[in-house]
Amino acid sequence: MRFEGTLDIAAPRDRVWSFLTDPKQVTTCAPDVQSLEVTDPHRFKVVVRAGVGPIKGTFTMNVEFTELEEPGHATVVARGQAPGSAVEMRSTMDLAALDGTRTTMKWASDVTVSGMIQQVGARLMQGAADKITQQVFSCIKAKLEAPVTA
């Protein structure tokens, strides 16, 4: 499955880059994160409760930034498993500065699922993915557009 979109953020590109490439910050916007372990600046492990319809599980995801071209491009690969299900995701983001105070993020994710979660069906999976994406991006916008406190 492929997901893609564009997000306008009222924050400078360097601030957006710093937030999105920091596992400790960006995972605060992911729903149902149970734990985070940063292995090194390019790799981390996250445990997240996720599911679609009646199929739910706790996924252990190994995440790696495979491309980092500061401050404009990143590629992230994530692989994870839960009992009876597996997921693999490759995501890219490109940040463009609109001016000194605004950034446009163009993103795309290719997701492959297998096991029990695959049996749910594409339409139900698409709906769940759209809902999670909306939650994550709303959180990212809110955090990045909030006034910077000293």
PDB file of C-alpha atoms in Angstrom:
ATOM      1  CA  MET A   1       0.000   0.000   0.000  1.00  0.00           C
ATOM      2  CA  ARG A   2       1.159   3.509  -0.738  1.00  0.00           C
ATOM      3  CA  PHE A   3       0.285   6.610   1.228  1.00  0.00           C
ATOM      4  CA  GLU A   4       1.419  10.120   0.356  1.00  0.00           C
ATOM      5  CA  GLY A   5       0.633  13.745   0.960  1.00  0.00           C
ATOM      6  CA  THR A   6       1.774  17.262   1.652  1.00  0.00           C
ATOM      7  CA  LEU A   7       1.706  19.152   4.939  1.00  0.00           C
ATOM      8  CA  ASP A   8       2.239  22.889   5.433  1.00  0.00           C
ATOM      9  CA  ILE A   9       3.768  23.774   8.797  1.00  0.00           C
ATOM     10  CA  ALA A  10       4.098  27.291  10.207  1.00  0.00           C
ATOM     11  CA  ALA A  11       7.660  26.732  11.438  1.00  0.00           C
ATOM     12  CA  PRO A  12      11.141  27.187   9.945  1.00  0.00           C
ATOM     13  CA  ARG A  13      12.591  24.229   8.036  1.00  0.00           C
ATOM     14  CA  ASP A  14      15.495  23.669  10.472  1.00  0.00           C
ATOM     15  CA  ARG A  15      13.054  23.387  13.390  1.00  0.00           C
ATOM     16  CA  VAL A  16      10.840  20.953  11.444  1.00  0.00           C
ATOM     17  CA  TRP A  17      13.912  18.897  10.468  1.00  0.00           C
ATOM     18  CA  SER A  18      15.178  18.724  14.053  1.00  0.00           C
ATOM     19  CA  PHE A  19      11.797  17.553  15.338  1.00  0.00           C
ATOM     20  CA  LEU A  20      11.145  14.943  12.643  1.00  0.00           C
ATOM     21  CA  THR A  21      14.614  13.383  12.826  1.00  0.00           C
ATOM     22  CA  ASP A  22      14.684  13.162  16.637  1.00  0.00           C
ATOM     23  CA  PRO A  23      13.128   9.832  17.698  1.00  0.00           C
ATOM     24  CA  LYS A  24      12.339  11.136  21.200  1.00  0.00           C
ATOM     25  CA  GLN A  25      10.376  14.070  19.807  1.00  0.00           C
ATOM     26  CA  VAL A  26       8.636  12.532  16.808  1.00  0.00           C
ATOM     27  CA  THR A  27       7.415   9.447  18.702  1.00  0.00           C
ATOM     28  CA  THR A  28       5.508  11.725  21.105  1.00  0.00           C
ATOM     29  CA  CYS A  29       3.087  12.167  18.187  1.00  0.00           C
ATOM     30  CA  ALA A  30       2.659   8.461  17.437  1.00  0.00           C
ATOM     31  CA  PRO A  31      -0.411   6.921  19.098  1.00  0.00           C
ATOM     32  CA  ASP A  32      -0.090   4.064  21.587  1.00  0.00           C
ATOM     33  CA  VAL A  33       3.714   4.077  21.916  1.00  0.00           C
ATOM     34  CA  GLN A  34       4.611   1.885  24.875  1.00  0.00           C
ATOM     35  CA  SER A  35       8.396   2.283  24.841  1.00  0.00           C
ATOM     36  CA  LEU A  36      11.269   3.802  22.909  1.00  0.00           C
ATOM     37  CA  GLU A  37      14.907   2.732  22.868  1.00  0.00           C
ATOM     38  CA  VAL A  38      17.332   4.874  20.866  1.00  0.00           C
ATOM     39  CA  THR A  39      20.204   2.644  19.727  1.00  0.00           C
ATOM     40  CA  ASP A  40      22.219   5.371  17.990  1.00  0.00           C
ATOM     41  CA  PRO A  41      21.415   8.652  16.190  1.00  0.00           C
ATOM     42  CA  HIS A  42      20.138   6.740  13.124  1.00  0.00           C
ATOM     43  CA  ARG A  43      18.403   3.736  14.721  1.00  0.00           C
ATOM     44  CA  PHE A  44      15.766   3.149  17.343  1.00  0.00           C
ATOM     45  CA  LYS A  45      13.313   0.529  18.540  1.00  0.00           C
ATOM     46  CA  VAL A  46       9.734   1.417  19.392  1.00  0.00           C
ATOM     47  CA  VAL A  47       7.039  -0.794  20.878  1.00  0.00           C
ATOM     48  CA  VAL A  48       3.566   0.262  19.805  1.00  0.00           C
ATOM     49  CA  ARG A  49       0.078  -1.154  20.242  1.00  0.00           C
ATOM     50  CA  ALA A  50      -1.660  -1.153  16.880  1.00  0.00           C
ATOM     51  CA  GLY A  51      -4.364  -2.895  14.991  1.00  0.00           C
ATOM     52  CA  VAL A  52      -7.015  -2.774  12.335  1.00  0.00           C
ATOM     53  CA  GLY A  53     -10.554  -3.907  13.025  1.00  0.00           C
ATOM     54  CA  PRO A  54     -10.523  -7.033  15.193  1.00  0.00           C
ATOM     55  CA  ILE A  55      -6.797  -7.698  14.642  1.00  0.00           C
ATOM     56  CA  LYS A  56      -4.705  -5.950  17.287  1.00  0.00           C
ATOM     57  CA  GLY A  57      -1.249  -6.541  18.667  1.00  0.00           C
ATOM     58  CA  THR A  58       1.866  -5.086  20.178  1.00  0.00           C
ATOM     59  CA  PHE A  59       4.436  -4.456  17.465  1.00  0.00           C
ATOM     60  CA  THR A  60       8.154  -4.177  18.124  1.00  0.00           C
ATOM     61  CA  MET A  61       9.440  -1.914  15.361  1.00  0.00           C
ATOM     62  CA  ASN A  62      13.099  -1.514  14.382  1.00  0.00           C
ATOM     63  CA  VAL A  63      13.440   1.880  12.730  1.00  0.00           C
ATOM     64  CA  GLU A  64      16.419   3.255  10.807  1.00  0.00           C
ATOM     65  CA  PHE A  65      17.073   6.540   9.046  1.00  0.00           C
ATOM     66  CA  THR A  66      18.721   5.189   5.882  1.00  0.00           C
ATOM     67  CA  GLU A  67      19.114   8.606   4.229  1.00  0.00           C
ATOM     68  CA  LEU A  68      19.602  11.933   5.992  1.00  0.00           C
ATOM     69  CA  GLU A  69      20.315  14.949   3.807  1.00  0.00           C
ATOM     70  CA  GLU A  70      19.973  17.849   6.228  1.00  0.00           C
ATOM     71  CA  PRO A  71      17.827  19.907   6.196  1.00  0.00           C
ATOM     72  CA  GLY A  72      15.673  18.696   3.346  1.00  0.00           C
ATOM     73  CA  HIS A  73      15.400  14.930   2.776  1.00  0.00           C
ATOM     74  CA  ALA A  74      15.145  11.778   4.856  1.00  0.00           C
ATOM     75  CA  THR A  75      14.269   8.145   4.253  1.00  0.00           C
ATOM     76  CA  VAL A  76      13.168   5.897   7.100  1.00  0.00           C
ATOM     77  CA  VAL A  77      12.804   2.116   7.004  1.00  0.00           C
ATOM     78  CA  ALA A  78      10.808   0.357   9.728  1.00  0.00           C
ATOM     79  CA  ARG A  79      10.313  -3.366  10.219  1.00  0.00           C
ATOM     80  CA  GLY A  80       8.247  -4.892  12.949  1.00  0.00           C
ATOM     81  CA  GLN A  81       6.408  -7.911  14.204  1.00  0.00           C
ATOM     82  CA  ALA A  82       3.585  -8.801  16.507  1.00  0.00           C
ATOM     83  CA  PRO A  83       2.372 -12.330  17.186  1.00  0.00           C
ATOM     84  CA  GLY A  84       0.980 -13.548  13.864  1.00  0.00           C
ATOM     85  CA  SER A  85       1.593 -10.319  11.912  1.00  0.00           C
ATOM     86  CA  ALA A  86       4.441  -8.343  10.396  1.00  0.00           C
ATOM     87  CA  VAL A  87       4.816  -4.915   8.827  1.00  0.00           C
ATOM     88  CA  GLU A  88       7.504  -3.255   6.743  1.00  0.00           C
ATOM     89  CA  MET A  89       7.455   0.427   5.853  1.00  0.00           C
ATOM     90  CA  ARG A  90       9.676   2.703   3.787  1.00  0.00           C
ATOM     91  CA  SER A  91       8.940   6.408   4.132  1.00  0.00           C
ATOM     92  CA  THR A  92      10.469   9.495   2.590  1.00  0.00           C
ATOM     93  CA  MET A  93      10.074  13.147   3.432  1.00  0.00           C
ATOM     94  CA  ASP A  94      11.210  16.231   1.611  1.00  0.00           C
ATOM     95  CA  LEU A  95      11.130  19.608   3.338  1.00  0.00           C
ATOM     96  CA  ALA A  96      10.958  22.867   1.397  1.00  0.00           C
ATOM     97  CA  ALA A  97      11.307  26.260   3.061  1.00  0.00           C
ATOM     98  CA  LEU A  98       8.514  28.550   1.884  1.00  0.00           C
ATOM     99  CA  ASP A  99      10.117  31.509   3.614  1.00  0.00           C
ATOM    100  CA  GLY A 100      11.920  31.870   6.920  1.00  0.00           C
ATOM    101  CA  THR A 101       8.843  30.885   8.915  1.00  0.00           C
ATOM    102  CA  ARG A 102       6.982  28.203   6.916  1.00  0.00           C
ATOM    103  CA  THR A 103       7.825  24.725   5.632  1.00  0.00           C
ATOM    104  CA  THR A 104       6.125  22.322   3.262  1.00  0.00           C
ATOM    105  CA  MET A 105       6.678  18.623   3.890  1.00  0.00           C
ATOM    106  CA  LYS A 106       6.048  16.242   1.001  1.00  0.00           C
ATOM    107  CA  TRP A 107       5.918  12.662   2.282  1.00  0.00           C
ATOM    108  CA  ALA A 108       5.295   9.154   0.998  1.00  0.00           C
ATOM    109  CA  SER A 109       5.116   5.741   2.666  1.00  0.00           C
ATOM    110  CA  ASP A 110       5.100   2.289   1.132  1.00  0.00           C
ATOM    111  CA  VAL A 111       3.751  -0.274   3.584  1.00  0.00           C
ATOM    112  CA  THR A 112       3.709  -4.065   3.305  1.00  0.00           C
ATOM    113  CA  VAL A 113       1.830  -6.182   5.826  1.00  0.00           C
ATOM    114  CA  SER A 114       1.686  -9.937   6.251  1.00  0.00           C
ATOM    115  CA  GLY A 115       0.057 -12.462   8.512  1.00  0.00           C
ATOM    116  CA  MET A 116      -3.249 -11.980  10.305  1.00  0.00           C
ATOM    117  CA  ILE A 117      -3.322  -8.211   9.825  1.00  0.00           C
ATOM    118  CA  GLN A 118      -3.244  -8.716   6.047  1.00  0.00           C
ATOM    119  CA  GLN A 119      -6.590 -10.531   6.221  1.00  0.00           C
ATOM    120  CA  VAL A 120      -8.425  -7.379   7.330  1.00  0.00           C
ATOM    121  CA  GLY A 121      -8.713  -5.992   3.821  1.00  0.00           C
ATOM    122  CA  ALA A 122      -7.360  -2.970   2.014  1.00  0.00           C
ATOM    123  CA  ARG A 123     -10.357  -0.677   2.561  1.00  0.00           C
ATOM    124  CA  LEU A 124     -10.404  -1.131   6.333  1.00  0.00           C
ATOM    125  CA  MET A 125      -6.616  -0.817   6.477  1.00  0.00           C
ATOM    126  CA  GLN A 126      -6.712   2.376   4.376  1.00  0.00           C
ATOM    127  CA  GLY A 127      -9.273   3.916   6.739  1.00  0.00           C
ATOM    128  CA  ALA A 128      -7.224   3.060   9.817  1.00  0.00           C
ATOM    129  CA  ALA A 129      -4.023   4.373   8.230  1.00  0.00           C
ATOM    130  CA  ASP A 130      -5.724   7.623   7.214  1.00  0.00           C
ATOM    131  CA  LYS A 131      -6.992   8.150  10.773  1.00  0.00           C
ATOM    132  CA  ILE A 132      -3.561   7.519  12.328  1.00  0.00           C
ATOM    133  CA  THR A 133      -1.841   9.738   9.745  1.00  0.00           C
ATOM    134  CA  GLN A 134      -4.255  12.581  10.530  1.00  0.00           C
ATOM    135  CA  GLN A 135      -3.607  12.201  14.284  1.00  0.00           C
ATOM    136  CA  VAL A 136       0.173  12.149  13.841  1.00  0.00           C
ATOM    137  CA  PHE A 137       0.311  15.143  11.508  1.00  0.00           C
ATOM    138  CA  SER A 138      -2.102  17.184  13.651  1.00  0.00           C
ATOM    139  CA  CYS A 139       0.187  16.576  16.626  1.00  0.00           C
ATOM    140  CA  ILE A 140       3.331  17.450  14.641  1.00  0.00           C
ATOM    141  CA  LYS A 141       1.765  20.710  13.428  1.00  0.00           C
ATOM    142  CA  ALA A 142       0.568  21.623  16.927  1.00  0.00           C
ATOM    143  CA  LYS A 143       3.973  21.010  18.506  1.00  0.00           C
ATOM    144  CA  LEU A 144       5.957  22.785  15.789  1.00  0.00           C
ATOM    145  CA  GLU A 145       3.582  25.741  15.481  1.00  0.00           C
ATOM    146  CA  ALA A 146       3.449  26.349  19.243  1.00  0.00           C
ATOM    147  CA  PRO A 147       5.437  29.355  20.463  1.00  0.00           C
ATOM    148  CA  VAL A 148       9.027  28.501  21.361  1.00  0.00           C
ATOM    149  CA  THR A 149       9.562  28.817  25.103  1.00  0.00           C
ATOM    150  CA  ALA A 150      12.893  29.931  26.460  1.00  0.00           C
TER     151      ALA A 150
END
